[in-house]
XYZ file of C-alpha atoms in Angstrom:
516
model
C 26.072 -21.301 -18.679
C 23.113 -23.469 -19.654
C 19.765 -22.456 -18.590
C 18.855 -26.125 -17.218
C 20.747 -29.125 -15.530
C 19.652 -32.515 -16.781
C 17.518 -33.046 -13.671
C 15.985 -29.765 -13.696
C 15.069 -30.641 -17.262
C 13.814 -33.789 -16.570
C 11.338 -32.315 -13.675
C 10.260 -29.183 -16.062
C 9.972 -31.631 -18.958
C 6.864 -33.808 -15.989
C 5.556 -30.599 -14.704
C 5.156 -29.430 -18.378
C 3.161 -32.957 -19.349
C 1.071 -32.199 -15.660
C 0.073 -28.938 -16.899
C -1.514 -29.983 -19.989
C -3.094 -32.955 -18.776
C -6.521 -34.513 -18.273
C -6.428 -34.393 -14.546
C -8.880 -37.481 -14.204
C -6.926 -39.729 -16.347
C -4.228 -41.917 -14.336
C -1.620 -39.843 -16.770
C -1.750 -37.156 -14.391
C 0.005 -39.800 -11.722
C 2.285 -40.848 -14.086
C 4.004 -37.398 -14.197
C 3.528 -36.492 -10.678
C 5.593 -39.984 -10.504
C 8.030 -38.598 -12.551
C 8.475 -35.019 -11.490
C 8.901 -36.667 -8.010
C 10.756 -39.752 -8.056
C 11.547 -40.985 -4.923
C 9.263 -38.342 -2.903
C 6.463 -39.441 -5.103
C 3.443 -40.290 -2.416
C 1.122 -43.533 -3.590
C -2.083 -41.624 -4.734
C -5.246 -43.318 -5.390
C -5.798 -44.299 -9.049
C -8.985 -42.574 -9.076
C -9.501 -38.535 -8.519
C -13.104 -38.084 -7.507
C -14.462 -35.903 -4.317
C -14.184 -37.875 -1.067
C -17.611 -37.099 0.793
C -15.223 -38.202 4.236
C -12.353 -35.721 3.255
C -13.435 -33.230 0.900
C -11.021 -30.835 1.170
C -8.027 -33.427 1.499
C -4.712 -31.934 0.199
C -2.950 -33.078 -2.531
C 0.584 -34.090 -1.379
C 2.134 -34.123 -4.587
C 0.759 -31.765 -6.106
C 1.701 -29.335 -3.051
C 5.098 -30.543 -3.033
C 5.373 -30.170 -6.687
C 4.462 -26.470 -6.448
C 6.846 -26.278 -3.692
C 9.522 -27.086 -6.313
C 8.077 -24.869 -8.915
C 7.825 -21.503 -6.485
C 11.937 -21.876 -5.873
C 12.899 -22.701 -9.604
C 10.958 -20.564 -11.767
C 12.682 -17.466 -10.390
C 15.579 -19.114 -10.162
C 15.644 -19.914 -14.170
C 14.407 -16.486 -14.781
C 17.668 -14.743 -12.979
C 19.579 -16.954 -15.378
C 17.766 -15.921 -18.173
C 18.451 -12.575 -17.412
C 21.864 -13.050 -17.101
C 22.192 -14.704 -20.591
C 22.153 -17.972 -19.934
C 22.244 -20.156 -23.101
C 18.827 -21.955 -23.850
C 17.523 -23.817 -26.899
C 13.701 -23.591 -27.821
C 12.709 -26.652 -26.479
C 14.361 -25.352 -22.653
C 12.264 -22.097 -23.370
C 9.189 -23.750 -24.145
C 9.450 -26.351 -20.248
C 10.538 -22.714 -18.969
C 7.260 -21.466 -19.847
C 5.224 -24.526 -19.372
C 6.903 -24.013 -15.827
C 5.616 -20.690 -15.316
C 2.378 -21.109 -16.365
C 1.872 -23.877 -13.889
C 3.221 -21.300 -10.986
C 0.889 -18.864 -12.030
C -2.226 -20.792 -12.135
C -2.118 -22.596 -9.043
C -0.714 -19.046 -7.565
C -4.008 -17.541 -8.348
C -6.006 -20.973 -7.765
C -7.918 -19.685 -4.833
C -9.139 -16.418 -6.385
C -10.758 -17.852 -9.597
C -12.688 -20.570 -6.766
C -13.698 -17.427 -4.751
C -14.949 -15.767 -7.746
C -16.704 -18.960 -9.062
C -18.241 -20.019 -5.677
C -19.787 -16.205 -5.107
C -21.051 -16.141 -8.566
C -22.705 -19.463 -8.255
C -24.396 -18.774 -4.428
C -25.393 -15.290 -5.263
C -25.986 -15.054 -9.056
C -24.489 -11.634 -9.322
C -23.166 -11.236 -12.645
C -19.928 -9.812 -14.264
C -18.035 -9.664 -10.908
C -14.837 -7.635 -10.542
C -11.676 -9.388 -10.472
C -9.448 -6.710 -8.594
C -6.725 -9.666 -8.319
C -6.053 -8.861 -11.859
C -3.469 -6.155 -11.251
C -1.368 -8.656 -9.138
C -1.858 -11.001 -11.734
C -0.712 -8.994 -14.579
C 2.631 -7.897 -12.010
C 3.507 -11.665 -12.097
C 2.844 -12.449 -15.192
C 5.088 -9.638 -16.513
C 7.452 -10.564 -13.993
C 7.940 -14.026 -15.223
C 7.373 -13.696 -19.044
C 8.947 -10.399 -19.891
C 13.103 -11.070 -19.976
C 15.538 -7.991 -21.874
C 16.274 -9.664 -24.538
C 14.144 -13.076 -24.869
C 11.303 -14.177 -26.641
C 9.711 -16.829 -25.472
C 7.884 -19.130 -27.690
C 3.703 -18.685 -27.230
C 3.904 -14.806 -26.652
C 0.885 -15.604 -24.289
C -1.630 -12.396 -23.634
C -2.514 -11.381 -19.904
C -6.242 -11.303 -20.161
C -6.343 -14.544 -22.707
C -4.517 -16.448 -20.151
C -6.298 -14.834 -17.160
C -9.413 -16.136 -19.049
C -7.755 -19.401 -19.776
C -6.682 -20.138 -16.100
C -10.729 -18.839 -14.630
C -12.075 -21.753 -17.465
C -9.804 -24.123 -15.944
C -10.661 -24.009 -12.697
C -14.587 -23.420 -13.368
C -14.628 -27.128 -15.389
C -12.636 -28.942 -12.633
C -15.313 -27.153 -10.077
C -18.295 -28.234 -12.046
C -17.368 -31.736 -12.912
C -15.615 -32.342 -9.238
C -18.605 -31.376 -7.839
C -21.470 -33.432 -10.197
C -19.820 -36.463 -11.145
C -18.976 -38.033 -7.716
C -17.480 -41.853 -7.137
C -14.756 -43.623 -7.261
C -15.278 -46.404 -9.541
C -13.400 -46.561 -13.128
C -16.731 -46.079 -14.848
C -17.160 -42.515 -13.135
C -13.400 -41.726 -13.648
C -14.164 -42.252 -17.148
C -17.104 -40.179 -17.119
C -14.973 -37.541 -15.553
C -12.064 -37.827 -18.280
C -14.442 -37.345 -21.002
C -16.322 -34.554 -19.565
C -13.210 -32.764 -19.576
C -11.977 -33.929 -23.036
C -15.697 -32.280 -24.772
C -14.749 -28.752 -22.653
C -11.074 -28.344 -23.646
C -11.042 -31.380 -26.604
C -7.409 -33.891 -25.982
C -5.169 -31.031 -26.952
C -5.106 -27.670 -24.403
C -2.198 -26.438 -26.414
C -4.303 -26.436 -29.387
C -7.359 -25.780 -27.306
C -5.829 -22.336 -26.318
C -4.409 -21.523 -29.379
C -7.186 -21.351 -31.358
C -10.540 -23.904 -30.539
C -10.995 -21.760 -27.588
C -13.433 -18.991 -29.687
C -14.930 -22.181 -31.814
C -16.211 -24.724 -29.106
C -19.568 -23.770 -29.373
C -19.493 -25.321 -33.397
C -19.118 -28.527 -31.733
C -22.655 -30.126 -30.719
C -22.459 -32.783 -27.663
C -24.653 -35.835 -27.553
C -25.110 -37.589 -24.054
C -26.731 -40.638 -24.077
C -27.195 -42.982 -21.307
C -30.135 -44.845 -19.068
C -32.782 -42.563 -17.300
C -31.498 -41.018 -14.070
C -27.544 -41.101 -14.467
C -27.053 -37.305 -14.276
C -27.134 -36.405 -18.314
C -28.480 -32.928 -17.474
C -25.275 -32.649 -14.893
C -23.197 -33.534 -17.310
C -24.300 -30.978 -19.754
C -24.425 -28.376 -17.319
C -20.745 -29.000 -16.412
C -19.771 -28.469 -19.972
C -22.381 -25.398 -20.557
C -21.006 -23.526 -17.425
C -17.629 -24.021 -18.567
C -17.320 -22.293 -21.486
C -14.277 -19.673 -22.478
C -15.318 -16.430 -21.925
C -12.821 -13.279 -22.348
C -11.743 -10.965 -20.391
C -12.026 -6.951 -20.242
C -9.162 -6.088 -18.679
C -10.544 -2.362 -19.092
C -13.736 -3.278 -16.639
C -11.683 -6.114 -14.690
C -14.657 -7.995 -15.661
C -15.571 -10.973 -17.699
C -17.679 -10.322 -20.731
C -20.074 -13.099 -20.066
C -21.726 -14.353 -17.009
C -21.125 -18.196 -17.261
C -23.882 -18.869 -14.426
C -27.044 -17.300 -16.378
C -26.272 -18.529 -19.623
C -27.432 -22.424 -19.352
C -30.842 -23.078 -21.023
C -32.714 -26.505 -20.172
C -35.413 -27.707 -22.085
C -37.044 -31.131 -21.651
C -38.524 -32.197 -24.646
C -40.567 -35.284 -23.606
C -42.774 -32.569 -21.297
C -43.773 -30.755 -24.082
C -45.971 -30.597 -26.744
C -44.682 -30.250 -29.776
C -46.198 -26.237 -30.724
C -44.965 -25.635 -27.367
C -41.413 -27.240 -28.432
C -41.039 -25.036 -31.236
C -42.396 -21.837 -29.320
C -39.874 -22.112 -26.664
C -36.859 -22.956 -29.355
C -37.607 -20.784 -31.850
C -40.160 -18.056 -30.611
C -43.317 -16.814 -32.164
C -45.044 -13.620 -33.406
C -47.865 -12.363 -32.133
C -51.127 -14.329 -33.296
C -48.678 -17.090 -34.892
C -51.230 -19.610 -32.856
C -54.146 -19.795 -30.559
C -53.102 -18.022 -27.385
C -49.712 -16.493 -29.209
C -50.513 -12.732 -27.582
C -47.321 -10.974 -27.633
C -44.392 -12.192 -29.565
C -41.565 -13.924 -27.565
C -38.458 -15.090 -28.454
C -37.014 -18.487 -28.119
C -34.254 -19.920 -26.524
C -32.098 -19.721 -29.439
C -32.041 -16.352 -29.767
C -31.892 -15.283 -26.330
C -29.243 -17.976 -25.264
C -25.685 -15.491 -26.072
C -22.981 -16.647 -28.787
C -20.719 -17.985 -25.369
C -23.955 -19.597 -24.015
C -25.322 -22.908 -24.287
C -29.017 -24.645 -24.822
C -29.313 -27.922 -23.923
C -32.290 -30.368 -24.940
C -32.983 -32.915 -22.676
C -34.805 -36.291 -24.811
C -33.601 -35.376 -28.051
C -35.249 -38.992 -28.916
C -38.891 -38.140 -28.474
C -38.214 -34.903 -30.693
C -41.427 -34.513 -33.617
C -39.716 -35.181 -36.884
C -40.514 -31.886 -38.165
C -38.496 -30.428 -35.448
C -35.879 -32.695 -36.333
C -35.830 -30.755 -39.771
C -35.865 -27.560 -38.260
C -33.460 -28.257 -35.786
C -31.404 -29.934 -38.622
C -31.102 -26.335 -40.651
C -30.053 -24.662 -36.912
C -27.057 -27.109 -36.919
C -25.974 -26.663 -40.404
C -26.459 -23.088 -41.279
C -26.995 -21.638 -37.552
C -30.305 -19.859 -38.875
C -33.989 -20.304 -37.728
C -37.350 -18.626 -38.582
C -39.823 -17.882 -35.304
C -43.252 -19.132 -36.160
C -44.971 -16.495 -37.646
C -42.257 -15.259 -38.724
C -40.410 -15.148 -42.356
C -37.291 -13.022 -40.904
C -34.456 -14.996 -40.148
C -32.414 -15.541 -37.184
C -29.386 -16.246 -35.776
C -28.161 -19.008 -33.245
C -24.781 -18.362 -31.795
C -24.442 -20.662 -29.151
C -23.611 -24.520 -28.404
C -25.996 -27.078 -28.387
C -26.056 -30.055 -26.168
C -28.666 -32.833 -26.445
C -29.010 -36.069 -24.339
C -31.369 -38.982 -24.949
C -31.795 -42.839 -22.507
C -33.440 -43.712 -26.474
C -31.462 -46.022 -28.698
C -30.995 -43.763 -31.413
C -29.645 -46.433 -33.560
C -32.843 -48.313 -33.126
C -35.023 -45.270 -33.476
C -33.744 -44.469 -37.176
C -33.928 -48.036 -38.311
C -37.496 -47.607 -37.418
C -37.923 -44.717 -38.863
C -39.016 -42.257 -36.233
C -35.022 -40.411 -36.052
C -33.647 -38.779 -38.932
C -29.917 -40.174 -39.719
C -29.312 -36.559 -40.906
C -29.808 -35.123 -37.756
C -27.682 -37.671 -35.752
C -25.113 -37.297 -37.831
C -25.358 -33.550 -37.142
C -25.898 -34.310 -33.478
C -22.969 -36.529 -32.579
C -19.600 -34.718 -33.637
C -19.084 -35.102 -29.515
C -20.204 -38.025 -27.789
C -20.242 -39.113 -24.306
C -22.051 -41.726 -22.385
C -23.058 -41.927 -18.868
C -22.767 -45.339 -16.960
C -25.095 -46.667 -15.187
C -25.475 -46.980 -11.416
C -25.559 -51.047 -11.493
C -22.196 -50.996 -13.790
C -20.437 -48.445 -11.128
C -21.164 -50.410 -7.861
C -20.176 -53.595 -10.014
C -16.788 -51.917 -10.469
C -16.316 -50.353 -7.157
C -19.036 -51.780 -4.334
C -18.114 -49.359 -1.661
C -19.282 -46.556 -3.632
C -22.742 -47.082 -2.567
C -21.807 -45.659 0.922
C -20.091 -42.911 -0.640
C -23.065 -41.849 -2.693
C -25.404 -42.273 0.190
C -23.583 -39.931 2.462
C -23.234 -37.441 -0.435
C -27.436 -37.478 -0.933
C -28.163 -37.682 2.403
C -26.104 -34.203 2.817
C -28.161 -32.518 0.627
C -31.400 -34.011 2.544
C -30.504 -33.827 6.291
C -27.123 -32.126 6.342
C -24.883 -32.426 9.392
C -27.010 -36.060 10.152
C -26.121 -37.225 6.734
C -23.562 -39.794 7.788
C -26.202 -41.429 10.345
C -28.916 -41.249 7.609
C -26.847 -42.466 4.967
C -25.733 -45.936 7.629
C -29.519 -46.726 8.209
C -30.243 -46.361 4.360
C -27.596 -48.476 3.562
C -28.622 -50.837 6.208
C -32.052 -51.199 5.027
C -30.930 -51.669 1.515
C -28.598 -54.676 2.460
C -31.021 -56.324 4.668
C -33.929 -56.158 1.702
C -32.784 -55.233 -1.318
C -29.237 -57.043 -0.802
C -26.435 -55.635 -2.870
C -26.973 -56.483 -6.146
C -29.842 -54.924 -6.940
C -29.883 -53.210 -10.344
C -31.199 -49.988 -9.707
C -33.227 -49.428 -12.614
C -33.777 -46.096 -12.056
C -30.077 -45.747 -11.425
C -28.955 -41.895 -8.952
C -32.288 -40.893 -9.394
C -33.760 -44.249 -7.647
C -31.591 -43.960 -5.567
C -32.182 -40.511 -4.313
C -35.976 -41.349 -3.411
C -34.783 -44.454 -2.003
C -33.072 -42.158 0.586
C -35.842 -40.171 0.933
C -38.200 -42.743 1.506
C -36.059 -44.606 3.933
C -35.725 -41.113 5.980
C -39.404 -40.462 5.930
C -40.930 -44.192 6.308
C -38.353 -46.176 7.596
C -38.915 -48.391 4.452
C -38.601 -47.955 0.419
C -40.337 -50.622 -1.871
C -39.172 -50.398 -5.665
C -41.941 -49.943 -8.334
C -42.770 -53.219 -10.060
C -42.180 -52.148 -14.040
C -42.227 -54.473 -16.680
C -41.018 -53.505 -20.388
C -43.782 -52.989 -22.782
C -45.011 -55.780 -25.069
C -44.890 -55.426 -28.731
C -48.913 -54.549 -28.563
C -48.381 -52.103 -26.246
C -45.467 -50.260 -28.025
C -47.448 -50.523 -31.302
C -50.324 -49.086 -29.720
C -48.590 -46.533 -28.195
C -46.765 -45.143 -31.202
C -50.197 -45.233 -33.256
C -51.819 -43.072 -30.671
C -49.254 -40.502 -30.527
C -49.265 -40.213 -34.118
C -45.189 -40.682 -34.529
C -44.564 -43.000 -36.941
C -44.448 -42.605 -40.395
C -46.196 -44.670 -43.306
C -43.402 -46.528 -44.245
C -42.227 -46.712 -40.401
C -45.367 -48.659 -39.392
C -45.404 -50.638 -42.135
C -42.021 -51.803 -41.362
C -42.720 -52.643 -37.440
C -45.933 -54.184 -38.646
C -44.215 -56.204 -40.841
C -41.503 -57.275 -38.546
C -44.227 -58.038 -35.654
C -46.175 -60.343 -37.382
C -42.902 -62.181 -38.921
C -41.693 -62.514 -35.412
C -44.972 -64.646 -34.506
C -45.110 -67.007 -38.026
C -41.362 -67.380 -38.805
C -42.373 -67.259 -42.511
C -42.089 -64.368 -44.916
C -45.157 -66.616 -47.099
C -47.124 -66.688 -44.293
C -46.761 -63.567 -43.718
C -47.388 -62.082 -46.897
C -51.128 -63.804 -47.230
C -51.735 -62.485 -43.310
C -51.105 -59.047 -44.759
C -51.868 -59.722 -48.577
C -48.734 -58.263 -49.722
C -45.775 -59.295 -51.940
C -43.240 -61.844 -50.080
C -40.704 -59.374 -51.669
C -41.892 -56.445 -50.096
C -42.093 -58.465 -46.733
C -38.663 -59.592 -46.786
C -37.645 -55.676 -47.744
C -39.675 -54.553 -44.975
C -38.095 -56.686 -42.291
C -36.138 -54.737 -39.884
C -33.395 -57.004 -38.265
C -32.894 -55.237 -35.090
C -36.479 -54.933 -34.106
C -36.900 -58.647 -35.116
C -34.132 -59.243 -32.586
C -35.879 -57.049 -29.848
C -39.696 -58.920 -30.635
C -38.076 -62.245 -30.082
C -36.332 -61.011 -26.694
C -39.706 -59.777 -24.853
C -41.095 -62.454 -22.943
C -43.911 -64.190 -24.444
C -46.998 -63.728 -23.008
């Protein structure tokens, strides 16, 4: 007898593609579509938190696991009973399994997530793991087969908590229903677990943290949520001794924001410092980089204001994973991931001279970049009512749906809907606050810096280089005469060295700025 009819095979084969999916790309409706067929319910396109319905049920995905819960034992009886099966039927067997398991033991890992996040207790118990471990060597351990993966208890216990922690912590920060935040959503997911889960929980599992991330994006559109979704979903193992995990993923998330710092101060709280390693250095501490743990994660917010020599130091973390505290000749160890995010063009700043290339290089194995609020509500208008409701819940609470109708109101009425939100969530956040408090909320008038005032900026803070500020120099005054002769007698140099000194992009952003 053979272990699977051609329509059993060709629902294990979907619900094997489902389990390995990104679940915000539209390929996870594809093979609901196809493990259904003609029972397949019309989902949106989109899978994003509805503020009106958050805890909406999934119809396929319910009456997939319907399916699943009467099969799986079903193929397992003819297992037993030596039914004949190929690799590949093993392997969708398995796949199948899996799937049961997980979503079997769904609610428990949500429990366990939501108490550890509301009460910061760490290295909870999971007594579920007993039942678990029943089940899982109910449905993997046949007389007399071997299945293909020869999957561990506690690695896939561990496997099944990450899971559910990333889809909690990017369901829950990166709201809306527009493409652009779908997107944002996808890729999120892709920098935890990388395109490939097989591979991911074969072996990149332990070697993540090697990886740095890069998010880049304009002021305000959640880069810091972003990188605390990926941080706080990190693989950690389980003790299946303790019935513990051996991390606690909540306390191990490190935020720095560079641009508030000075730069001794930037180095004190990376590195650390020995006693009397600087005025006011009175006991040694140690920096973020040591204390963060190897499944931990620091993440520096405006990478792009960073002090070169930081850059250098920061440079030798990434490539060698050592650091010395100031003060300090000993060396030390970093064993955790870094994440960095930046509204800079980087591009721009390296041309100029004030961001290594090095470092970037070094910085940008993962990339992602978040949209900004203009280019969602271009894609999907009604999301502005949808983001409304969801700040106004964390404002007012049970009122939020009344607040978030009068804010709306007001914006339509004197804002009117396309305005650009400069300041993009984050704008929008005070805009709800300001509405709720003063009935009223009146954008700030900002204007983009004129060449003069950028130069003179960058002079006073001391951050760029010789050769940097000769370049921008350079470049300014060739914007204004059009003439590399007349600019070499302005500045009494060689027309060669003018014309080698000319940097195209900046050129391109002098001659943009309005003229005054």
């Amino acid at each position: 007898m053979a272990l699977l009819t051609g329509n059993e095979r060709v629902f294990l084969r979907a619900v094997s593609h489902l389990g390995y999916s990104n679940p915000f790309l539209p390929e996870r409706i594809a093979y609901e579509r196809e493990a259904l067929g003609a029972h397949f319910v019309e989902a949106e396109a989109v899978w994003s938190m509805r503020v009106d319905k958050p805890d909406a049920p999934l119809t396929n995905n319910t009456n997939i696991l319907a399916r699943v819960e009467t099969l799986v034992p079903q193929l397992r009886a003819r297992l037993a009973k030596d039914a004949t099966a190929n690799a590949q039927d093993l392997l969708l067997y398995e796949d199948t399994a899996l799937f049961l398991l997980f979503h079997r033991y769904r609610a428990h890992f949500d429990e366990v997530i939501v108490r550890t996040m509301s009460l910061q207790r760490t290295r909870q118990r999971c007594g579920f793991y007993g039942e678990f471990l029943h089940d899982w060597e109910h449905v993997f351990h046949i007389p007399g087969i071997t299945l293909p993966a020869q999957h561990t208890a506690p690695h896939l216990f561990a496997c099944f908590f990450q899971v559910r922690r990333a889809f909690h912590h990017i369901f829950q920060a990166i709201i809306g229903r527009s493409m652009a935040a779908a997107r944002l959503r996808a890729t999120v997911w892709q920098s935890i677990f990388t395109h490939d889960m097989r591979r991911y929980r074969r072996t990149l599992y332990e070697r993540m943290g090697d990886f740095t991330t890069l998010i880049r994006g304009p002021s305000g559109t959640g880069k810091e949520l972003v990188a605390r979704a990926i941080g706080l979903s990190r693989y950690v193992p389980f003790d299946a001794k303790t019935l513990t995990f051996t991390e606690d993923f909540a306390s191990s998330f490190y935020a720095l924001n560079l641009s508030a710092l000075p730069s001794t101060l930037i180095e004190s709280e990376l590195f650390g410092h020995r006693r009397g390693a600087f005025t006011g250095a009175l006991q040694d501490r140690r920096g973020w980089l040591e204390v963060c743990p190897p499944l931990g994660t620091v993440f520096l917010d405006e990478i792009g204001d960073l002090d070169a020599s930081i850059q250098v130091k920061l440079l030798r973390v990434l490539q060698t994973r050592t650091f010395q505290p100031l003060g300090d000749t000993s060396e030390r160890h970093f064993h955790g991931k870094l994440i960095a995010a930046t509204n800079r063009d980087l591009a721009q700043a390296m041309q100029a001279g004030l961001f290594r290339e090095d470092f970037y290089y070094r910085l940008c194995s993962d990339l992602i970049t978040t949209p900004s609020l203009q280019e969602q509500l271009r894609e999907s208008p009604d999301m502005l009512q949808e983001l409304l409701v969801f700040i106004a819940r964390r404002v007012v609470g049970d009122e939020a749906e009344a607040l978030a109708a009068e804010v709306e109101r007001w914006i339509i009425q004197h804002l009117g809907r396309d305005y650009p939100w400069p300041g993009n969530i984050r704008e929008l956040e005070q805009c709800v606050r300001n509405v709720l408090v003063r009935q009223e909320y009146r954008p700030s008038q900002t204007r983009p810096l004129a060449p003069h005032e950028e130069f003179s900026r960058a002079f006073t803070d001391g951050s760029l280089t010789a050769d940097a500020l000769l370049r921008r120099y350079c470049t300014w005054v060739y914007s204004q005469t059009g003439s590399y002769e007349e600019t070499a007698r302005r500045l009494q140099l060689d027309r060669r060295t003018v014309k080698s000194k000319l940097d195209p992009a900046l050129l391109k952003h002098f001659r943009s700025l309005p003229q005054e």
